[in-house]
Short mmCIF file of N, CA, C and O in Angstrom, two decimals:
data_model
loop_
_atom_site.label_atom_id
_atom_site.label_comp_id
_atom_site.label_asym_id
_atom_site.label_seq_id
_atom_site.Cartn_x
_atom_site.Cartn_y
_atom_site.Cartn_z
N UNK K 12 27.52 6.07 -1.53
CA UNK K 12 26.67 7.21 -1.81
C UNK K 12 26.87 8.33 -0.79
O UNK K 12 27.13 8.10 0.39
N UNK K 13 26.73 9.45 -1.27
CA UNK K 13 27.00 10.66 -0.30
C UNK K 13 25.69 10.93 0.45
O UNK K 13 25.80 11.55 1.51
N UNK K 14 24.31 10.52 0.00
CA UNK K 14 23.16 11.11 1.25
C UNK K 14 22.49 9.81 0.40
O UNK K 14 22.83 8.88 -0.33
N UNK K 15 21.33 10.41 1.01
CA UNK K 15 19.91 9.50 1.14
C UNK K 15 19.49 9.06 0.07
O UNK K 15 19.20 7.90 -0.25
N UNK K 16 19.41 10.72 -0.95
CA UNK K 16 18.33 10.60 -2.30
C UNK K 16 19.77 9.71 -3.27
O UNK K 16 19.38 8.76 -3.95
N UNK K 17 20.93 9.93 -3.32
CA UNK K 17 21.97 8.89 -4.06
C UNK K 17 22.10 7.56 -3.69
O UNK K 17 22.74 6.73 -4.32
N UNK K 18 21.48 7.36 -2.62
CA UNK K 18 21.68 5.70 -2.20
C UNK K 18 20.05 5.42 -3.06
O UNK K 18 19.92 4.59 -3.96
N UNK K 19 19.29 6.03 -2.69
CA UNK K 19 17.69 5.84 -3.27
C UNK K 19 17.96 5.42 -4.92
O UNK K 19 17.47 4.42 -5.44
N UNK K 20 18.78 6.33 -5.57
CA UNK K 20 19.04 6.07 -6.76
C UNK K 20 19.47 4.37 -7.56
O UNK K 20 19.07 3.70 -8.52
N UNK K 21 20.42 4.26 -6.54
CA UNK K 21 20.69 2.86 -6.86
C UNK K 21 20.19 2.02 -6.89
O UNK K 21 20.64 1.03 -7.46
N UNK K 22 18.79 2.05 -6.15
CA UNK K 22 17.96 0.48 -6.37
C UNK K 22 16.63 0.99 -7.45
O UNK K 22 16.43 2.09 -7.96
N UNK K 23 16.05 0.03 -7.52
CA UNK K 23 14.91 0.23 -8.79
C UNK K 23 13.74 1.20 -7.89
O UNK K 23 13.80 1.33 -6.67
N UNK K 24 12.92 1.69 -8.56
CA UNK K 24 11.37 2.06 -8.00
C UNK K 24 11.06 1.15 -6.43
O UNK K 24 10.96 1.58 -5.27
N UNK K 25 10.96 -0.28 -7.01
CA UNK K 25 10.31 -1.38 -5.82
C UNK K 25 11.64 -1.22 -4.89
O UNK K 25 11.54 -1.13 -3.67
N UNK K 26 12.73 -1.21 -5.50
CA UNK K 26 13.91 -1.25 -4.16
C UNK K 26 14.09 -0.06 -3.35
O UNK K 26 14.80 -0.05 -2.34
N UNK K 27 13.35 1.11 -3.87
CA UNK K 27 14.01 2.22 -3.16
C UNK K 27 12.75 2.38 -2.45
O UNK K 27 12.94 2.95 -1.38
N UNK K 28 11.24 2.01 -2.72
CA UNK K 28 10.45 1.99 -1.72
C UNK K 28 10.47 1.46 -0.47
O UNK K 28 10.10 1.85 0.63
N UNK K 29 11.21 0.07 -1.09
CA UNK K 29 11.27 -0.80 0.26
C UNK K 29 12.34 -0.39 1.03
O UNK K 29 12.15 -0.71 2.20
N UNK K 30 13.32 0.14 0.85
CA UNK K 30 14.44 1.16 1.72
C UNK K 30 13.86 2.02 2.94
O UNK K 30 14.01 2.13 4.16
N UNK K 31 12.73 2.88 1.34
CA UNK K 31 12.57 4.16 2.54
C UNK K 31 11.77 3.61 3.61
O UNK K 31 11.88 3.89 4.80
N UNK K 32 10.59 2.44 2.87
CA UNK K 32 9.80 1.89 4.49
C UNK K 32 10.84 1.58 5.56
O UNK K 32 11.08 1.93 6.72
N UNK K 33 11.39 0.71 4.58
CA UNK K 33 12.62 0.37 6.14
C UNK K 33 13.14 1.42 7.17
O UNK K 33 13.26 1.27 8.39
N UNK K 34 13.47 2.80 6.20
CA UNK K 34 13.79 3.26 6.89
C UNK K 34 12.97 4.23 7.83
O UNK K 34 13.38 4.80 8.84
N UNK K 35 11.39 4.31 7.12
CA UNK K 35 10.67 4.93 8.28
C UNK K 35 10.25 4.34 9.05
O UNK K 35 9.74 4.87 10.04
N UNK K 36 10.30 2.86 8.86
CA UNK K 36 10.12 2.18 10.22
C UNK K 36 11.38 2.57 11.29
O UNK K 36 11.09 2.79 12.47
N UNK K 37 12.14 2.62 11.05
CA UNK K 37 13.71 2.76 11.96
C UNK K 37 13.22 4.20 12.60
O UNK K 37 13.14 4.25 13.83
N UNK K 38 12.99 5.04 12.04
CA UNK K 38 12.35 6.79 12.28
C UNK K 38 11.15 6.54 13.13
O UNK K 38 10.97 7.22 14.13
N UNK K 39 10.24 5.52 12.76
CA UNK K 39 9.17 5.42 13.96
C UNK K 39 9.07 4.57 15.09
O UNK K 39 8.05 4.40 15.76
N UNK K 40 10.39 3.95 15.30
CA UNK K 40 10.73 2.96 16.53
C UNK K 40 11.39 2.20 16.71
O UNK K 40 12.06 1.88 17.68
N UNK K 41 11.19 1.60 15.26
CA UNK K 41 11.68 -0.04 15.16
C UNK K 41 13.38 0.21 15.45
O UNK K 41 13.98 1.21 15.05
N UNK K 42 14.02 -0.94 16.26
CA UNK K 42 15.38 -0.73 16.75
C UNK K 42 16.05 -1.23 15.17
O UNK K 42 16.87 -0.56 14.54
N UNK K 43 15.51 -2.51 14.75
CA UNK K 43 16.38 -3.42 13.56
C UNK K 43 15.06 -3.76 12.57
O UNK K 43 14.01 -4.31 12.89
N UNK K 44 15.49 -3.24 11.26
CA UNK K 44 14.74 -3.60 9.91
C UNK K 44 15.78 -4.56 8.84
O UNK K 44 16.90 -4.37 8.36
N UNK K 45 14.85 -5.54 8.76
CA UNK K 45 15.37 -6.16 7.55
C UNK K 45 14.45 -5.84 6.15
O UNK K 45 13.28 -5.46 6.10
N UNK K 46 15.18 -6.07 5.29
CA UNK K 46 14.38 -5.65 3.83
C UNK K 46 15.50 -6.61 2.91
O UNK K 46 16.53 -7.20 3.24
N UNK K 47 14.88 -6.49 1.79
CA UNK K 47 15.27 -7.24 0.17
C UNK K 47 15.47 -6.15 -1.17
O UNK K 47 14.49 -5.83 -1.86
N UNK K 48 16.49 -5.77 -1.38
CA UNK K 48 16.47 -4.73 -2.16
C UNK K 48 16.34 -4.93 -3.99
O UNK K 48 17.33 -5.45 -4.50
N UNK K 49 15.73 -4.73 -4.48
CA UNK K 49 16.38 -4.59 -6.31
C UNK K 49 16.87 -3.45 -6.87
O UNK K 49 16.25 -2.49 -7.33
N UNK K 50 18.30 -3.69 -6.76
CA UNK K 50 19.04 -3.05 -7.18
C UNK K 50 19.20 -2.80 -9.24
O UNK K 50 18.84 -3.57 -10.13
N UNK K 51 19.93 -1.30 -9.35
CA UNK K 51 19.66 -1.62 -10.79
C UNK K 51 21.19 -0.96 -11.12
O UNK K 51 21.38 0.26 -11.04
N UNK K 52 22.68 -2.27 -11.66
CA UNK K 52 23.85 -1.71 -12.01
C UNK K 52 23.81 -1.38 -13.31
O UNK K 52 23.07 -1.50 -14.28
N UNK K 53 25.34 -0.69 -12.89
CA UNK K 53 25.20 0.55 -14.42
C UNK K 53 25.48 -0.36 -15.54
O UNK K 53 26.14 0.27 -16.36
N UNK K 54 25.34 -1.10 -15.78
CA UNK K 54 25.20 -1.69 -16.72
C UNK K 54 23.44 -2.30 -17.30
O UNK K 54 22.96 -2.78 -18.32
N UNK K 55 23.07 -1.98 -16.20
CA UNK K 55 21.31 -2.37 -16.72
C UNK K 55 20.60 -3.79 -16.01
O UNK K 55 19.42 -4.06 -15.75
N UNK K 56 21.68 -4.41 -15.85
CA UNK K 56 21.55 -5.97 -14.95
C UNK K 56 21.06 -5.54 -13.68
O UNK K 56 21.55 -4.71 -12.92
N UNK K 57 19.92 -6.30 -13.56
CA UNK K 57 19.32 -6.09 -11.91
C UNK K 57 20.16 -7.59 -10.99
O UNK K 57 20.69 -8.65 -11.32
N UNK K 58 19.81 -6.76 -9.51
CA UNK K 58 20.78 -7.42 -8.50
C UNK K 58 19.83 -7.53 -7.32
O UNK K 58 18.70 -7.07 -7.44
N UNK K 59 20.20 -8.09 -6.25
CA UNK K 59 19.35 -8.23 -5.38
C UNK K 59 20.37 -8.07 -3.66
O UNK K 59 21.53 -8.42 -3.46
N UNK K 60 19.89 -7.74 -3.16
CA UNK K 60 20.32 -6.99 -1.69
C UNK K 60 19.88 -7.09 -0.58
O UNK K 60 18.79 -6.53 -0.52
N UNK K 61 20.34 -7.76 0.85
CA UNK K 61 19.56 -7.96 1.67
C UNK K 61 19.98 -6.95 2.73
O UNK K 61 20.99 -6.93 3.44
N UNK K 62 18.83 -6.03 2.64
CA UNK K 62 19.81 -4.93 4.08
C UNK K 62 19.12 -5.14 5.38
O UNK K 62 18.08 -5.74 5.64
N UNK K 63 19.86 -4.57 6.03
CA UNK K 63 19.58 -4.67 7.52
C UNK K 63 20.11 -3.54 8.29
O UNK K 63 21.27 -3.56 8.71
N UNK K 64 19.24 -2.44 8.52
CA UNK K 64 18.97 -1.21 9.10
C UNK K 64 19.22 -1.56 10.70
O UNK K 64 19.05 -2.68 11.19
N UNK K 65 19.66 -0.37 11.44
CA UNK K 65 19.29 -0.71 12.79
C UNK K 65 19.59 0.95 13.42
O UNK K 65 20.17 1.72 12.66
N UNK K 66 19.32 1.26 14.29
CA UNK K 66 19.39 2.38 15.01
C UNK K 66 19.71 2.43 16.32
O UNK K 66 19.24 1.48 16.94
N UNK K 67 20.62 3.52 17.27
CA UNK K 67 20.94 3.72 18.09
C UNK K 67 20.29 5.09 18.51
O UNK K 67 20.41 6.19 17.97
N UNK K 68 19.46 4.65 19.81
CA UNK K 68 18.59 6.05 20.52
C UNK K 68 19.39 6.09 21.76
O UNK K 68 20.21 5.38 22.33
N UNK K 69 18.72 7.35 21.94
CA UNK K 69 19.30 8.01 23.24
C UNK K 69 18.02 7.61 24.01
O UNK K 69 16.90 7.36 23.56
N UNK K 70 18.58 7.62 25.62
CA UNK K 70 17.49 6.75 26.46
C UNK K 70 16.35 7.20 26.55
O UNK K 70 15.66 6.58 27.35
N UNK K 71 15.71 8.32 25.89
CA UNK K 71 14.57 8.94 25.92
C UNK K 71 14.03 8.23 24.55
O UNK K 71 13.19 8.98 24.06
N UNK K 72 14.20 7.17 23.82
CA UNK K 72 14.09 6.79 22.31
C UNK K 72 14.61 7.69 21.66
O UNK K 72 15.20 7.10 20.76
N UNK K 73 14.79 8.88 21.53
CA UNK K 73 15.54 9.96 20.37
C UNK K 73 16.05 9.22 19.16
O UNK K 73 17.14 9.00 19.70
N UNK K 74 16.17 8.75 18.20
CA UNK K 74 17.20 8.41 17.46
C UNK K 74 18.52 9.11 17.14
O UNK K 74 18.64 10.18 16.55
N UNK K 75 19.34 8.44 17.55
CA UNK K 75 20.88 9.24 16.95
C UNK K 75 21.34 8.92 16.24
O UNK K 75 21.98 9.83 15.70
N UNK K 76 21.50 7.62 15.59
CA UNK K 76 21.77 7.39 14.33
C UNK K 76 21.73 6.15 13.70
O UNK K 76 22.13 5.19 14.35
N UNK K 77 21.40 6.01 12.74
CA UNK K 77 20.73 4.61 11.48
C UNK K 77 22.59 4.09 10.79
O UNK K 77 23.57 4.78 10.51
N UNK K 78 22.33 2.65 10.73
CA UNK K 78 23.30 2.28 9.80
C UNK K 78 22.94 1.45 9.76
O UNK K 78 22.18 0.92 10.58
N UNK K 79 23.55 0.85 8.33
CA UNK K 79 23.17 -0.64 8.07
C UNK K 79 24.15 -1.44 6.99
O UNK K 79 25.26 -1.03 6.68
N UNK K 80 23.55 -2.65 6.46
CA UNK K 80 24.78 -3.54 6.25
C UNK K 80 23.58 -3.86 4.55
O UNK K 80 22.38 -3.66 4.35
N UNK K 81 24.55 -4.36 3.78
CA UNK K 81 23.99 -4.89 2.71
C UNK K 81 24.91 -6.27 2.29
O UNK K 81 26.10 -6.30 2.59
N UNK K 82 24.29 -7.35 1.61
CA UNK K 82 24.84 -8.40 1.39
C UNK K 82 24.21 -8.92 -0.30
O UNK K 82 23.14 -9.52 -0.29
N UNK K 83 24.61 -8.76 -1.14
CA UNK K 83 24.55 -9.00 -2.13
C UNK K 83 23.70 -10.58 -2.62
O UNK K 83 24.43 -11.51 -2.97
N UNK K 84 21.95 -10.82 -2.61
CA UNK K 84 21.48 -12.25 -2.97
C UNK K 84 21.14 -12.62 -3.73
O UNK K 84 20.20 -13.42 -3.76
N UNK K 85 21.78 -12.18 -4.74
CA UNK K 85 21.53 -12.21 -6.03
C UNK K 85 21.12 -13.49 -6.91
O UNK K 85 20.38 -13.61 -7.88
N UNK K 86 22.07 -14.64 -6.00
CA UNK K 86 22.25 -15.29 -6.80
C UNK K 86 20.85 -16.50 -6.09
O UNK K 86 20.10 -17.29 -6.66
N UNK K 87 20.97 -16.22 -5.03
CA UNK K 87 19.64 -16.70 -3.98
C UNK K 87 18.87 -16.42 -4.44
O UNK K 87 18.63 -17.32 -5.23
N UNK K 88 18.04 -15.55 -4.56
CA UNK K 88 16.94 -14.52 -5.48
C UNK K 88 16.70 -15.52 -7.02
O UNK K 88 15.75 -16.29 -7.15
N UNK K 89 17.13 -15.43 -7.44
CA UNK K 89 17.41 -15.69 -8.96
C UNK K 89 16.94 -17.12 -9.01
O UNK K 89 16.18 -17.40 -9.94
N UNK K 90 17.39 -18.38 -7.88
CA UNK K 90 17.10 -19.42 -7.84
C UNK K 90 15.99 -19.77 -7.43
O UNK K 90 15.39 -20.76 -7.84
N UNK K 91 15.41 -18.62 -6.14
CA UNK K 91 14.26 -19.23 -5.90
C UNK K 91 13.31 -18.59 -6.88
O UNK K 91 12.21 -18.91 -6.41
N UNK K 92 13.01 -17.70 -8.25
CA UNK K 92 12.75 -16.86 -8.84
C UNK K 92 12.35 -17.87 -9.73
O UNK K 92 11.21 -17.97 -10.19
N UNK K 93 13.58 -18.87 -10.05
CA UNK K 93 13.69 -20.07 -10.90
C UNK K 93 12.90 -21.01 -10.32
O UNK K 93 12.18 -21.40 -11.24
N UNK K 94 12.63 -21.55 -9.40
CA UNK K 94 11.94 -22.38 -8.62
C UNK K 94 10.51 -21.94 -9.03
O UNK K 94 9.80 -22.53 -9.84
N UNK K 95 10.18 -20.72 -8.30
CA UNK K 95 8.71 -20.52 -8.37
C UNK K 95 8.05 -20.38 -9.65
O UNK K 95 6.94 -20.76 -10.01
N UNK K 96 8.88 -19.81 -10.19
CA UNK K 96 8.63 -20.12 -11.96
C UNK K 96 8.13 -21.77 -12.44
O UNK K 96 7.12 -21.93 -13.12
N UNK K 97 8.94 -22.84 -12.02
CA UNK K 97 8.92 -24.41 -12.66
C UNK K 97 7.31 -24.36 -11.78
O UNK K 97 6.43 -24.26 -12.64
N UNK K 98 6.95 -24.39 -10.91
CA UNK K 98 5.79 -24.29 -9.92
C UNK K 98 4.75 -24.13 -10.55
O UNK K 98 3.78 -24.86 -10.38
N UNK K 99 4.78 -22.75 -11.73
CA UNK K 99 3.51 -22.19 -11.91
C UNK K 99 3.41 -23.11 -13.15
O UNK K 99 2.23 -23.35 -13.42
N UNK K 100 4.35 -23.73 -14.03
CA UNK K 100 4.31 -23.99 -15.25
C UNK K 100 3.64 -25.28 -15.49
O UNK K 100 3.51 -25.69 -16.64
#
């Protein structure tokens, strides 16, 4: 994605909320955020995403800059999804 609001695009409503918290936590201190994303591919199939935000400040805290990593758990997700499902039934 080229900025912020195109990466936002790619996950659902619930995934792109939980992004931006992540990422205003990172904006209000936090050094490392983890989050769980739901993603939505162009094909319509939802996916699942585990990111992990982190930030580099300048020694005054400043932030200089956010990056992060994504790992695809889709298939993790889905099972325990399956699990908690047999649970309620």
């Amino acid at each position: 994605p080229k900025d912020h609001q195109e990466n936002l695009r790619l996950y659902t409503p619930a995934g792109a909320q939980a992004l931006q918290q992540a990422m205003d936590a990172i904006t209000q201190g936090a050094s490392r955020v983890e989050c769980d994303l739901e993603a939505r591919l162009p094909d319509g199939a939802i996916a699942w995403h585990h990111g992990i935000l982190h930030a580099e400040r300048q020694s005054d805290g400043t932030l200089m800059r956010m990056w992060g990593t994504t790992q695809d758990i889709t298939t993790q997700k889905l099972d325990a999804l399956a699990k908690e499902h047999q649970r309620q039934e």
